[in-house]
Amino acid sequence: MRFLPVFLDLQTGPVLLVGAGDLARAKLRLLAAAGARIRYFSTDGHHDVSGLSADDAARIELAQGDPLTSDLNSVVAILCAGAGDIGVAMSARAKAVGLPVNVMDDLAHSTFIFPAIVDRGDVVVAVGTGGASPVVARRVRERIEAVLPARIGDLATFIGRWRKTIHGRIPEFALRRRFWERVVDGPIGALVLAGRSDEAEAALRNIPDASAFAGALAPGTAEGRVTLVGAGPGDPDLLTIKALRALQDADVVFYDELVSPEILDRVRRDASRVPVGRRVGKPGIGQDAINRLLIESARSGQRAVRLKGGDGFVFGRGGEEIEALRAAGVAYSVVPGITAGLGAAAQFEVPLTFRHEALRITFLTAHKARDAEAVDWSTLTDEKMTVVVYMGMTAAPSVRSGLLAAGRSPQTPVGVFARVTRPDAQAAVGILRDLPDLVEKIDGGPAILIIGDVVAHSAPWREANLNSVLSKLLETAA
Ligand code: SAH
């Protein structure tokens, strides 16, 4: 770390801004947002303050004369943006009198640099890369923007208003900290984040005994809960913002075999990770045991996450789990995930519905041939229906015979899409007649089958067609 992030109060004296053009104007906006008084020396003779509010503009003093000889009395910092050589000279002058100085895009002449900023009112996050890469800093900022609740600033302001009062009521530091943790993590914090500050205010006012309230958060007595989270098909960037937040908030994560390592990487460092799914060749611990684990961990005060591949409510037994939680009186919530069928559709460009061509979608599972036999294929004869089959690899021959017997054309386009949205994703496309052969081409699951005319719009289909046209052309040429 070369630069220490600090938060500077710019309201104590004027900030000197030297420069011109868009660069200077961007700095004017930033400084104005921080409530700074700005003394602006234009280096192109043109004080352009367009795009600033009247309030902000009122804080700007349009300075005349030479910044290199101007009075630096009570100045807090010097900024140069789009100032050319004058920036370098200003830097020397600032250093001579010990004033912090920033020359934009010129690390050598700067004693402080600007971070990328997340600005949510009282909550401000600064991200720096020591000047190495502003683009990387911006990407980090985007990630932080995504995980911070929109009203996190309101929460800080809310607490700020009550700090003194609570300080008076709970003199002991550790207890006071627990009080605030309980407020932030509990229903009161949730009310503020939901935009219901008035109700939060009332709830806080109605706490009869602040110390007792704080004491209730002693380890082991906290309110635990379970969040059922859909992890999506593999690519961690396909997690929802809520899912990511739950992972970063978890004390323990119970995950299925289908959850990719990249997604487990997103779990809070200190959380325990417990695999509960079926492993290759080994049975899982069983649904009842999973339900018990979830209930026990919530009852012991933990924030448990039940993490499942795709979506928990699509062939994921999420329904059974929340029923067990409900019966046990454990608090829970559900965060959806992108189901494998949608992941496959997006990655390989299979529009699951298409005007005039596909008006319905059926998601079904055909785990074993036996299950496939249990499917009522006669309900799937509609040519304008796209059929998405989960767990259909080994049962592929039964899927084919079922659909053919129901009267679907052997020429119906089909696709087998494996390990979708992961780095080693794979697709094989063809027609229903050849479905078992297509499955043979796949080097391992998990894989999903999509059956219907829309598969002919997919990227691998178009590619295969292009290839066959090309080879025919080559044959005729030869
Ligand atoms: N709840 C999950 C489905 C669990 S059933 C979801 O919503 O996606 C398991 C089946 O899902 C697998 O047999 C396979 O058919 C499909 N599947 C899961 N992840 C997949 C992936 N990354 N690529 C292709 N198919 C996948």
Short mmCIF file of C-alpha atoms and ligand atoms in Angstrom, two decimals:
data_model
loop_
_atom_site.label_atom_id
_atom_site.label_comp_id
_atom_site.label_asym_id
_atom_site.label_seq_id
_atom_site.Cartn_x
_atom_site.Cartn_y
_atom_site.Cartn_z
CA MET A 1 0.00 0.00 0.00
CA ARG A 2 1.60 3.23 -1.08
CA PHE A 3 -1.30 5.65 -0.50
CA LEU A 4 -3.30 5.62 2.71
CA PRO A 5 -6.99 6.26 2.15
CA VAL A 6 -8.20 9.09 4.36
CA PHE A 7 -11.32 11.23 4.22
CA LEU A 8 -10.54 14.88 3.86
CA ASP A 9 -12.75 17.69 5.17
CA LEU A 10 -12.79 20.20 2.33
CA GLN A 11 -15.11 22.63 4.04
CA THR A 12 -12.43 24.22 6.20
CA GLY A 13 -10.82 26.35 3.51
CA PRO A 14 -10.67 26.84 -0.22
CA VAL A 15 -9.38 24.15 -2.57
CA LEU A 16 -7.36 25.49 -5.45
CA LEU A 17 -8.34 24.04 -8.81
CA VAL A 18 -6.09 24.82 -11.77
CA GLY A 19 -6.95 23.64 -15.24
CA ALA A 20 -9.43 23.71 -18.09
CA GLY A 21 -11.97 21.81 -20.13
CA ASP A 22 -13.95 18.68 -19.28
CA LEU A 23 -11.29 17.40 -16.88
CA ALA A 24 -11.47 20.52 -14.74
CA ARG A 25 -15.26 20.51 -14.89
CA ALA A 26 -15.40 16.90 -13.65
CA LYS A 27 -13.23 17.89 -10.67
CA LEU A 28 -15.47 20.90 -10.01
CA ARG A 29 -18.45 18.57 -9.79
CA LEU A 30 -16.67 16.19 -7.44
CA LEU A 31 -15.41 18.95 -5.16
CA ALA A 32 -18.81 20.62 -5.12
CA ALA A 33 -20.44 17.29 -4.15
CA ALA A 34 -18.12 17.22 -1.11
CA GLY A 35 -19.26 20.72 -0.17
CA ALA A 36 -15.84 22.24 -0.87
CA ARG A 37 -15.17 25.91 -1.42
CA ILE A 38 -13.34 26.08 -4.69
CA ARG A 39 -10.99 28.70 -6.06
CA TYR A 40 -10.85 28.00 -9.77
CA PHE A 41 -8.00 29.24 -11.96
CA SER A 42 -8.76 28.55 -15.60
CA THR A 43 -5.71 27.87 -17.76
CA ASP A 44 -7.48 28.54 -21.05
CA GLY A 45 -8.98 31.85 -20.00
CA HIS A 46 -12.46 30.37 -19.98
CA HIS A 47 -14.26 29.54 -16.72
CA ASP A 48 -16.68 26.89 -17.84
CA VAL A 49 -19.04 25.91 -15.01
CA SER A 50 -21.83 24.52 -17.16
CA GLY A 51 -23.69 21.50 -15.82
CA LEU A 52 -23.31 22.58 -12.19
CA SER A 53 -26.28 23.42 -10.01
CA ALA A 54 -26.73 27.02 -8.85
CA ASP A 55 -25.89 25.88 -5.31
CA ASP A 56 -22.66 24.28 -6.41
CA ALA A 57 -21.74 27.20 -8.66
CA ALA A 58 -22.20 29.55 -5.69
CA ARG A 59 -19.31 27.81 -3.93
CA ILE A 60 -16.94 28.45 -6.81
CA GLU A 61 -14.77 31.56 -6.84
CA LEU A 62 -13.70 32.30 -10.40
CA ALA A 63 -10.14 33.42 -9.73
CA GLN A 64 -8.15 35.75 -11.96
CA GLY A 65 -4.41 36.17 -12.14
CA ASP A 66 -1.53 33.71 -12.00
CA PRO A 67 -2.07 30.59 -9.84
CA LEU A 68 1.71 30.27 -9.53
CA THR A 69 1.93 33.47 -7.51
CA SER A 70 -1.50 33.46 -5.92
CA ASP A 71 -2.08 33.57 -2.17
CA LEU A 72 -2.07 30.09 -0.61
CA ASN A 73 -3.11 31.25 2.83
CA SER A 74 -5.72 28.84 4.35
CA VAL A 75 -5.82 26.76 1.15
CA VAL A 76 -6.43 23.05 2.04
CA ALA A 77 -5.33 21.33 -1.15
CA ILE A 78 -4.32 21.95 -4.73
CA LEU A 79 -5.72 20.11 -7.75
CA CYS A 80 -4.58 20.36 -11.35
CA ALA A 81 -6.72 18.88 -14.11
CA GLY A 82 -6.01 19.55 -17.75
CA ALA A 83 -3.49 22.19 -16.66
CA GLY A 84 -0.52 21.07 -18.80
CA ASP A 85 2.90 22.35 -17.67
CA ILE A 86 1.31 24.66 -15.14
CA GLY A 87 0.32 21.53 -13.21
CA VAL A 88 3.95 20.52 -12.79
CA ALA A 89 4.92 24.01 -11.63
CA MET A 90 1.96 24.11 -9.21
CA SER A 91 3.06 20.77 -7.80
CA ALA A 92 6.52 22.17 -7.00
CA ARG A 93 4.95 25.16 -5.34
CA ALA A 94 2.57 23.02 -3.24
CA LYS A 95 5.36 20.72 -2.14
CA ALA A 96 7.49 23.71 -1.13
CA VAL A 97 4.82 24.87 1.32
CA GLY A 98 3.70 21.37 2.34
CA LEU A 99 0.22 21.45 0.78
CA PRO A 100 -1.33 18.23 -0.55
CA VAL A 101 -1.38 18.32 -4.34
CA ASN A 102 -2.84 16.20 -7.10
CA VAL A 103 -1.86 16.58 -10.75
CA MET A 104 -4.25 14.50 -12.77
CA ASP A 105 -2.72 11.41 -14.41
CA ASP A 106 0.70 12.38 -13.10
CA LEU A 107 1.68 10.25 -10.14
CA ALA A 108 5.18 11.69 -9.94
CA HIS A 109 3.86 15.17 -9.25
CA SER A 110 1.04 14.17 -6.89
CA THR A 111 1.15 13.72 -3.13
CA PHE A 112 -2.41 12.41 -3.05
CA ILE A 113 -4.59 10.66 -5.59
CA PHE A 114 -8.33 10.29 -6.10
CA PRO A 115 -9.95 6.93 -5.44
CA ALA A 116 -12.93 5.54 -7.31
CA ILE A 117 -15.89 6.36 -5.10
CA VAL A 118 -19.16 4.75 -4.11
CA ASP A 119 -21.24 7.61 -2.75
CA ARG A 120 -24.33 6.68 -0.74
CA GLY A 121 -24.74 9.72 1.43
CA ASP A 122 -23.05 9.12 4.74
CA VAL A 123 -21.62 5.86 3.46
CA VAL A 124 -18.70 6.50 1.14
CA VAL A 125 -16.40 3.77 -0.15
CA ALA A 126 -13.04 4.70 -1.67
CA VAL A 127 -11.21 2.26 -3.96
CA GLY A 128 -7.62 2.78 -4.99
CA THR A 129 -4.95 0.92 -6.91
CA GLY A 130 -2.08 3.18 -5.92
CA GLY A 131 -2.56 4.97 -9.22
CA ALA A 132 -1.73 1.79 -11.16
CA SER A 133 -5.06 1.28 -12.88
CA PRO A 134 -8.11 3.48 -12.59
CA VAL A 135 -10.00 0.99 -14.77
CA VAL A 136 -9.42 -1.82 -12.26
CA ALA A 137 -10.47 0.53 -9.45
CA ARG A 138 -13.69 1.27 -11.32
CA ARG A 139 -14.44 -2.45 -11.78
CA VAL A 140 -13.94 -3.01 -8.04
CA ARG A 141 -16.23 -0.09 -7.37
CA GLU A 142 -18.91 -1.62 -9.62
CA ARG A 143 -18.78 -4.83 -7.59
CA ILE A 144 -19.15 -2.90 -4.36
CA GLU A 145 -22.01 -0.86 -5.80
CA ALA A 146 -23.72 -4.12 -6.62
CA VAL A 147 -23.52 -5.61 -3.12
CA LEU A 148 -24.38 -2.50 -1.13
CA PRO A 149 -28.07 -2.07 -0.46
CA ALA A 150 -29.32 1.12 -2.12
CA ARG A 151 -30.31 2.71 1.19
CA ILE A 152 -27.16 1.88 3.15
CA GLY A 153 -26.48 5.61 3.45
CA ASP A 154 -29.90 6.13 5.04
CA LEU A 155 -29.04 3.45 7.57
CA ALA A 156 -25.84 5.23 8.57
CA THR A 157 -27.69 8.56 8.83
CA PHE A 158 -30.43 6.93 10.91
CA ILE A 159 -27.89 5.54 13.36
CA GLY A 160 -26.00 8.81 13.40
CA ARG A 161 -29.14 10.56 14.62
CA TRP A 162 -29.49 8.14 17.56
CA ARG A 163 -25.86 7.72 18.52
CA LYS A 164 -25.73 10.27 21.28
CA THR A 165 -28.98 9.17 22.89
CA ILE A 166 -27.95 5.53 22.95
CA HIS A 167 -24.50 6.47 24.20
CA GLY A 168 -26.21 8.06 27.16
CA ARG A 169 -28.33 4.98 27.79
CA ILE A 170 -25.62 2.30 27.34
CA PRO A 171 -22.28 3.63 28.64
CA GLU A 172 -20.47 0.31 28.20
CA PHE A 173 -18.75 0.09 24.81
CA ALA A 174 -19.09 -3.66 24.08
CA LEU A 175 -22.76 -3.68 25.00
CA ARG A 176 -23.36 -0.59 22.91
CA ARG A 177 -21.71 -2.19 19.93
CA ARG A 178 -23.96 -5.23 20.32
CA PHE A 179 -26.95 -2.94 20.51
CA TRP A 180 -26.08 -1.40 17.16
CA GLU A 181 -25.31 -4.78 15.60
CA ARG A 182 -28.72 -5.94 16.62
CA VAL A 183 -30.35 -2.83 15.18
CA VAL A 184 -28.42 -3.05 11.90
CA ASP A 185 -28.91 -6.81 11.42
CA GLY A 186 -32.46 -7.04 12.69
CA PRO A 187 -35.91 -5.83 11.71
CA ILE A 188 -35.12 -2.15 12.41
CA GLY A 189 -32.24 -2.12 9.93
CA ALA A 190 -34.40 -3.99 7.44
CA LEU A 191 -37.09 -1.30 7.75
CA VAL A 192 -34.60 1.48 6.98
CA LEU A 193 -33.23 -0.43 3.99
CA ALA A 194 -36.78 -0.94 2.77
CA GLY A 195 -37.35 2.83 2.80
CA ARG A 196 -39.56 2.71 5.90
CA SER A 197 -37.49 4.95 8.15
CA ASP A 198 -40.53 6.27 10.03
CA GLU A 199 -41.44 2.80 11.22
CA ALA A 200 -37.80 2.12 12.08
CA GLU A 201 -37.70 5.32 14.09
CA ALA A 202 -40.80 4.27 16.01
CA ALA A 203 -39.45 0.77 16.63
CA LEU A 204 -36.21 2.13 18.01
CA ARG A 205 -38.02 4.63 20.21
CA ASN A 206 -40.18 1.81 21.57
CA ILE A 207 -37.30 -0.31 22.84
CA PRO A 208 -38.00 -0.15 26.59
CA ASP A 209 -34.59 -1.20 27.88
CA ALA A 210 -31.67 -0.64 25.50
CA SER A 211 -29.19 -2.68 27.57
CA ALA A 212 -31.50 -5.68 27.77
CA PHE A 213 -32.09 -5.42 24.02
CA ALA A 214 -28.33 -5.47 23.42
CA GLY A 215 -27.83 -8.34 25.87
CA ALA A 216 -30.22 -10.47 23.87
CA LEU A 217 -27.63 -10.59 21.11
CA ALA A 218 -25.18 -12.54 23.25
CA PRO A 219 -23.66 -15.38 21.20
CA GLY A 220 -25.98 -18.33 20.86
CA THR A 221 -29.12 -16.34 21.45
CA ALA A 222 -29.11 -14.35 18.22
CA GLU A 223 -31.90 -14.94 15.75
CA GLY A 224 -30.77 -17.43 13.16
CA ARG A 225 -32.32 -17.87 9.77
CA VAL A 226 -32.00 -19.81 6.55
CA THR A 227 -31.73 -18.30 3.10
CA LEU A 228 -32.43 -20.64 0.22
CA VAL A 229 -30.22 -19.36 -2.58
CA GLY A 230 -30.19 -20.33 -6.24
CA ALA A 231 -26.57 -20.34 -7.39
CA GLY A 232 -27.29 -20.46 -11.12
CA PRO A 233 -25.69 -22.91 -13.55
CA GLY A 234 -22.03 -22.14 -12.82
CA ASP A 235 -20.84 -18.71 -13.92
CA PRO A 236 -20.49 -16.68 -10.68
CA ASP A 237 -21.36 -13.49 -12.55
CA LEU A 238 -24.85 -14.92 -12.98
CA LEU A 239 -25.53 -14.80 -9.24
CA THR A 240 -28.17 -12.25 -8.37
CA ILE A 241 -27.13 -9.32 -6.21
CA LYS A 242 -29.28 -10.70 -3.42
CA ALA A 243 -27.64 -14.11 -3.69
CA LEU A 244 -24.20 -12.54 -3.45
CA ARG A 245 -25.27 -10.55 -0.42
CA ALA A 246 -26.56 -13.70 1.28
CA LEU A 247 -23.27 -15.50 0.56
CA GLN A 248 -21.25 -12.66 2.01
CA ASP A 249 -23.45 -12.55 5.07
CA ALA A 250 -23.48 -16.27 5.82
CA ASP A 251 -22.11 -18.06 8.89
CA VAL A 252 -22.54 -21.44 7.26
CA VAL A 253 -23.28 -22.60 3.71
CA PHE A 254 -24.83 -25.99 2.95
CA TYR A 255 -24.19 -26.60 -0.73
CA ASP A 256 -24.99 -29.13 -3.42
CA GLU A 257 -22.55 -30.95 -5.63
CA LEU A 258 -23.72 -28.89 -8.62
CA VAL A 259 -22.49 -25.62 -7.11
CA SER A 260 -19.29 -24.56 -8.88
CA PRO A 261 -16.04 -23.80 -6.98
CA GLU A 262 -16.06 -20.27 -8.45
CA ILE A 263 -19.34 -19.63 -6.68
CA LEU A 264 -18.09 -21.06 -3.38
CA ASP A 265 -15.23 -18.55 -3.73
CA ARG A 266 -17.82 -15.81 -3.29
CA VAL A 267 -18.80 -17.07 0.16
CA ARG A 268 -17.63 -15.00 3.12
CA ARG A 269 -14.11 -16.14 4.08
CA ASP A 270 -14.96 -17.11 7.64
CA ALA A 271 -18.14 -19.02 6.86
CA SER A 272 -18.10 -22.80 7.17
CA ARG A 273 -18.90 -24.73 3.99
CA VAL A 274 -20.72 -28.01 4.29
CA PRO A 275 -21.28 -30.23 1.22
CA VAL A 276 -24.62 -32.01 1.55
CA GLY A 277 -25.33 -33.13 -2.01
CA ARG A 278 -24.83 -36.41 -3.71
CA ARG A 279 -21.20 -36.89 -4.70
CA VAL A 280 -20.14 -38.91 -7.71
CA GLY A 281 -20.55 -42.54 -6.70
CA LYS A 282 -21.70 -41.69 -3.16
CA PRO A 283 -25.20 -41.05 -1.96
CA GLY A 284 -25.91 -37.74 -0.23
CA ILE A 285 -26.78 -37.45 3.42
CA GLY A 286 -30.47 -37.52 2.55
CA GLN A 287 -33.18 -34.88 2.56
CA ASP A 288 -34.27 -35.43 6.17
CA ALA A 289 -30.72 -35.00 7.41
CA ILE A 290 -30.36 -31.79 5.36
CA ASN A 291 -33.59 -30.42 6.80
CA ARG A 292 -32.37 -31.20 10.31
CA LEU A 293 -29.02 -29.48 9.69
CA LEU A 294 -30.75 -26.34 8.43
CA ILE A 295 -33.09 -26.20 11.40
CA GLU A 296 -30.31 -26.84 13.94
CA SER A 297 -27.99 -24.21 12.53
CA ALA A 298 -30.73 -21.55 12.48
CA ARG A 299 -31.74 -22.45 16.02
CA SER A 300 -28.16 -22.04 17.19
CA GLY A 301 -28.30 -18.46 15.91
CA GLN A 302 -26.46 -18.90 12.63
CA ARG A 303 -27.20 -17.23 9.33
CA ALA A 304 -27.37 -20.35 7.21
CA VAL A 305 -27.44 -20.38 3.43
CA ARG A 306 -28.81 -23.37 1.55
CA LEU A 307 -27.06 -23.08 -1.79
CA LYS A 308 -28.36 -24.99 -4.77
CA GLY A 309 -27.42 -25.23 -8.44
CA GLY A 310 -29.67 -23.26 -10.77
CA ASP A 311 -32.89 -22.37 -8.99
CA GLY A 312 -33.94 -24.05 -5.76
CA PHE A 313 -37.53 -24.43 -6.91
CA VAL A 314 -36.70 -26.07 -10.24
CA PHE A 315 -36.06 -29.77 -9.58
CA GLY A 316 -34.17 -28.65 -6.52
CA ARG A 317 -36.35 -29.87 -3.62
CA GLY A 318 -36.45 -26.32 -2.27
CA GLY A 319 -40.15 -26.70 -1.65
CA GLU A 320 -39.61 -29.56 0.77
CA GLU A 321 -36.93 -27.67 2.62
CA ILE A 322 -38.98 -24.56 3.26
CA GLU A 323 -41.88 -26.75 4.35
CA ALA A 324 -39.62 -28.31 6.98
CA LEU A 325 -38.38 -24.86 8.06
CA ARG A 326 -41.91 -23.54 8.28
CA ALA A 327 -43.00 -26.50 10.37
CA ALA A 328 -40.04 -25.92 12.70
CA GLY A 329 -40.85 -22.22 13.02
CA VAL A 330 -37.46 -21.17 11.58
CA ALA A 331 -37.24 -17.86 9.71
CA TYR A 332 -36.32 -18.27 6.06
CA SER A 333 -36.31 -16.46 2.75
CA VAL A 334 -35.86 -17.52 -0.85
CA VAL A 335 -33.54 -16.01 -3.47
CA PRO A 336 -34.09 -17.23 -7.03
CA GLY A 337 -31.30 -18.38 -9.33
CA ILE A 338 -30.92 -18.81 -13.06
CA THR A 339 -32.02 -22.30 -13.85
CA ALA A 340 -29.82 -24.47 -16.11
CA GLY A 341 -32.36 -24.35 -18.95
CA LEU A 342 -32.24 -20.56 -19.08
CA GLY A 343 -28.44 -20.60 -18.77
CA ALA A 344 -28.21 -22.97 -21.74
CA ALA A 345 -30.67 -20.92 -23.75
CA ALA A 346 -28.71 -17.69 -23.19
CA GLN A 347 -25.28 -19.16 -23.78
CA PHE A 348 -26.16 -21.07 -26.95
CA GLU A 349 -28.76 -18.62 -28.22
CA VAL A 350 -31.81 -20.87 -28.10
CA PRO A 351 -34.85 -18.58 -27.95
CA LEU A 352 -37.14 -20.79 -25.85
CA THR A 353 -40.18 -19.06 -27.30
CA PHE A 354 -40.40 -17.65 -30.79
CA ARG A 355 -43.21 -15.85 -32.50
CA HIS A 356 -45.45 -18.34 -34.36
CA GLU A 357 -42.94 -21.17 -33.81
CA ALA A 358 -42.84 -21.85 -30.09
CA LEU A 359 -45.61 -20.66 -27.81
CA ARG A 360 -45.12 -22.91 -24.79
CA ILE A 361 -42.29 -24.30 -22.71
CA THR A 362 -42.28 -27.44 -20.61
CA PHE A 363 -39.57 -28.15 -18.05
CA LEU A 364 -39.46 -31.80 -17.10
CA THR A 365 -37.13 -34.27 -15.50
CA ALA A 366 -36.27 -37.73 -16.76
CA HIS A 367 -33.76 -38.94 -14.23
CA LYS A 368 -33.84 -42.61 -15.08
CA ALA A 369 -35.45 -44.55 -17.92
CA ARG A 370 -38.05 -45.51 -15.35
CA ASP A 371 -38.87 -41.84 -14.72
CA ALA A 372 -38.94 -41.22 -18.46
CA GLU A 373 -41.49 -43.99 -18.81
CA ALA A 374 -43.58 -42.33 -16.14
CA VAL A 375 -43.76 -39.08 -18.16
CA ASP A 376 -47.01 -38.64 -20.04
CA TRP A 377 -45.41 -37.84 -23.40
CA SER A 378 -48.81 -37.46 -25.07
CA THR A 379 -49.08 -34.01 -23.43
CA LEU A 380 -45.91 -32.94 -25.29
CA THR A 381 -46.99 -33.48 -28.87
CA ASP A 382 -47.64 -29.81 -29.61
CA GLU A 383 -45.02 -28.84 -32.20
CA LYS A 384 -45.12 -25.30 -30.89
CA MET A 385 -43.90 -26.44 -27.49
CA THR A 386 -40.24 -26.30 -26.48
CA VAL A 387 -39.35 -29.18 -24.15
CA VAL A 388 -36.49 -28.72 -21.69
CA VAL A 389 -35.36 -31.95 -20.05
CA TYR A 390 -33.37 -31.96 -16.80
CA MET A 391 -31.33 -35.01 -15.78
CA GLY A 392 -32.05 -36.49 -19.19
CA MET A 393 -28.63 -37.79 -20.27
CA THR A 394 -28.93 -41.48 -19.38
CA ALA A 395 -32.63 -41.54 -20.17
CA ALA A 396 -32.08 -39.98 -23.63
CA PRO A 397 -33.20 -43.13 -25.54
CA SER A 398 -36.45 -43.18 -23.53
CA VAL A 399 -36.97 -39.47 -24.11
CA ARG A 400 -36.62 -40.07 -27.82
CA SER A 401 -38.97 -43.06 -27.94
CA GLY A 402 -41.51 -41.30 -25.74
CA LEU A 403 -41.64 -38.23 -27.96
CA LEU A 404 -41.65 -40.25 -31.20
CA ALA A 405 -44.44 -42.50 -29.91
CA ALA A 406 -46.41 -39.35 -29.05
CA GLY A 407 -46.11 -38.29 -32.67
CA ARG A 408 -43.30 -35.75 -32.62
CA SER A 409 -41.36 -35.70 -35.87
CA PRO A 410 -38.00 -37.50 -35.84
CA GLN A 411 -36.70 -34.40 -37.65
CA THR A 412 -37.42 -32.12 -34.65
CA PRO A 413 -34.28 -30.14 -33.79
CA VAL A 414 -32.68 -31.07 -30.45
CA GLY A 415 -29.69 -29.85 -28.50
CA VAL A 416 -27.66 -31.35 -25.66
CA PHE A 417 -26.04 -28.60 -23.61
CA ALA A 418 -23.47 -29.57 -21.01
CA ARG A 419 -21.82 -27.67 -18.16
CA VAL A 420 -23.50 -24.51 -19.39
CA THR A 421 -22.05 -21.10 -18.48
CA ARG A 422 -18.86 -22.80 -17.23
CA PRO A 423 -15.50 -22.48 -18.94
CA ASP A 424 -15.79 -26.03 -20.38
CA ALA A 425 -19.37 -25.74 -21.68
CA GLN A 426 -20.23 -27.99 -24.61
CA ALA A 427 -23.09 -28.40 -27.07
CA ALA A 428 -24.20 -31.04 -29.55
CA VAL A 429 -27.13 -30.34 -31.86
CA GLY A 430 -29.03 -32.51 -34.34
CA ILE A 431 -32.45 -34.07 -34.72
CA LEU A 432 -34.63 -36.09 -32.37
CA ARG A 433 -33.95 -39.33 -34.30
CA ASP A 434 -30.23 -39.04 -33.35
CA LEU A 435 -30.65 -37.87 -29.74
CA PRO A 436 -28.80 -40.82 -28.11
CA ASP A 437 -25.85 -40.33 -30.49
CA LEU A 438 -25.71 -36.63 -29.62
CA VAL A 439 -25.55 -37.49 -25.92
CA GLU A 440 -22.60 -39.79 -26.72
CA LYS A 441 -20.69 -36.80 -28.06
CA ILE A 442 -20.83 -35.07 -24.68
CA ASP A 443 -17.86 -35.48 -22.33
CA GLY A 444 -19.79 -35.58 -19.09
CA GLY A 445 -22.56 -33.68 -17.35
CA PRO A 446 -24.41 -32.02 -16.01
CA ALA A 447 -26.30 -31.54 -19.24
CA ILE A 448 -29.70 -30.42 -20.32
CA LEU A 449 -31.74 -31.37 -23.39
CA ILE A 450 -33.75 -28.86 -25.37
CA ILE A 451 -36.19 -30.20 -27.94
CA GLY A 452 -38.15 -28.10 -30.40
CA ASP A 453 -37.94 -26.08 -33.60
CA VAL A 454 -36.29 -23.18 -31.77
CA VAL A 455 -33.06 -25.18 -31.48
CA ALA A 456 -32.61 -24.45 -35.20
CA HIS A 457 -32.02 -20.81 -34.25
CA SER A 458 -29.20 -21.71 -31.86
CA ALA A 459 -25.59 -20.72 -32.42
CA PRO A 460 -24.25 -24.32 -32.67
CA TRP A 461 -26.98 -25.21 -35.18
CA ARG A 462 -26.17 -22.25 -37.40
CA GLU A 463 -22.50 -23.10 -37.15
CA ALA A 464 -23.10 -26.77 -38.06
CA ASN A 465 -25.19 -25.70 -41.05
CA LEU A 466 -22.55 -23.29 -42.20
CA ASN A 467 -19.98 -26.07 -41.94
CA SER A 468 -22.06 -28.47 -44.00
CA VAL A 469 -22.69 -25.82 -46.65
CA LEU A 470 -18.95 -25.14 -46.75
CA SER A 471 -18.02 -28.81 -47.07
CA LYS A 472 -20.57 -29.27 -49.87
CA LEU A 473 -19.05 -26.26 -51.63
CA LEU A 474 -15.58 -27.74 -51.18
CA GLU A 475 -16.77 -31.12 -52.50
CA THR A 476 -18.24 -29.57 -55.63
CA ALA A 477 -15.10 -27.52 -56.12
CA ALA A 478 -12.88 -30.59 -55.86
N1 SAH B 1 -32.13 -26.72 -9.69
C1 SAH B 1 -31.33 -26.95 -10.86
C2 SAH B 1 -31.61 -28.29 -11.45
C3 SAH B 1 -31.20 -29.44 -10.59
S1 SAH B 1 -31.51 -30.98 -11.35
C4 SAH B 1 -31.58 -25.83 -11.88
O1 SAH B 1 -32.51 -25.04 -11.70
O2 SAH B 1 -30.83 -25.75 -12.84
C5 SAH B 1 -29.92 -31.34 -12.04
C6 SAH B 1 -29.97 -31.20 -13.53
O3 SAH B 1 -29.90 -29.84 -13.90
C7 SAH B 1 -28.79 -31.84 -14.24
O4 SAH B 1 -28.95 -33.22 -14.41
C8 SAH B 1 -28.82 -31.10 -15.55
O5 SAH B 1 -29.83 -31.60 -16.39
C9 SAH B 1 -29.23 -29.71 -15.12
N2 SAH B 1 -28.05 -28.83 -14.92
C10 SAH B 1 -27.66 -28.26 -13.78
N3 SAH B 1 -26.58 -27.48 -13.98
C11 SAH B 1 -26.29 -27.56 -15.29
C12 SAH B 1 -25.29 -26.99 -16.12
N4 SAH B 1 -24.36 -26.16 -15.65
N5 SAH B 1 -25.30 -27.31 -17.45
C13 SAH B 1 -26.25 -28.13 -17.95
N6 SAH B 1 -27.20 -28.69 -17.21
C14 SAH B 1 -27.24 -28.42 -15.89
#
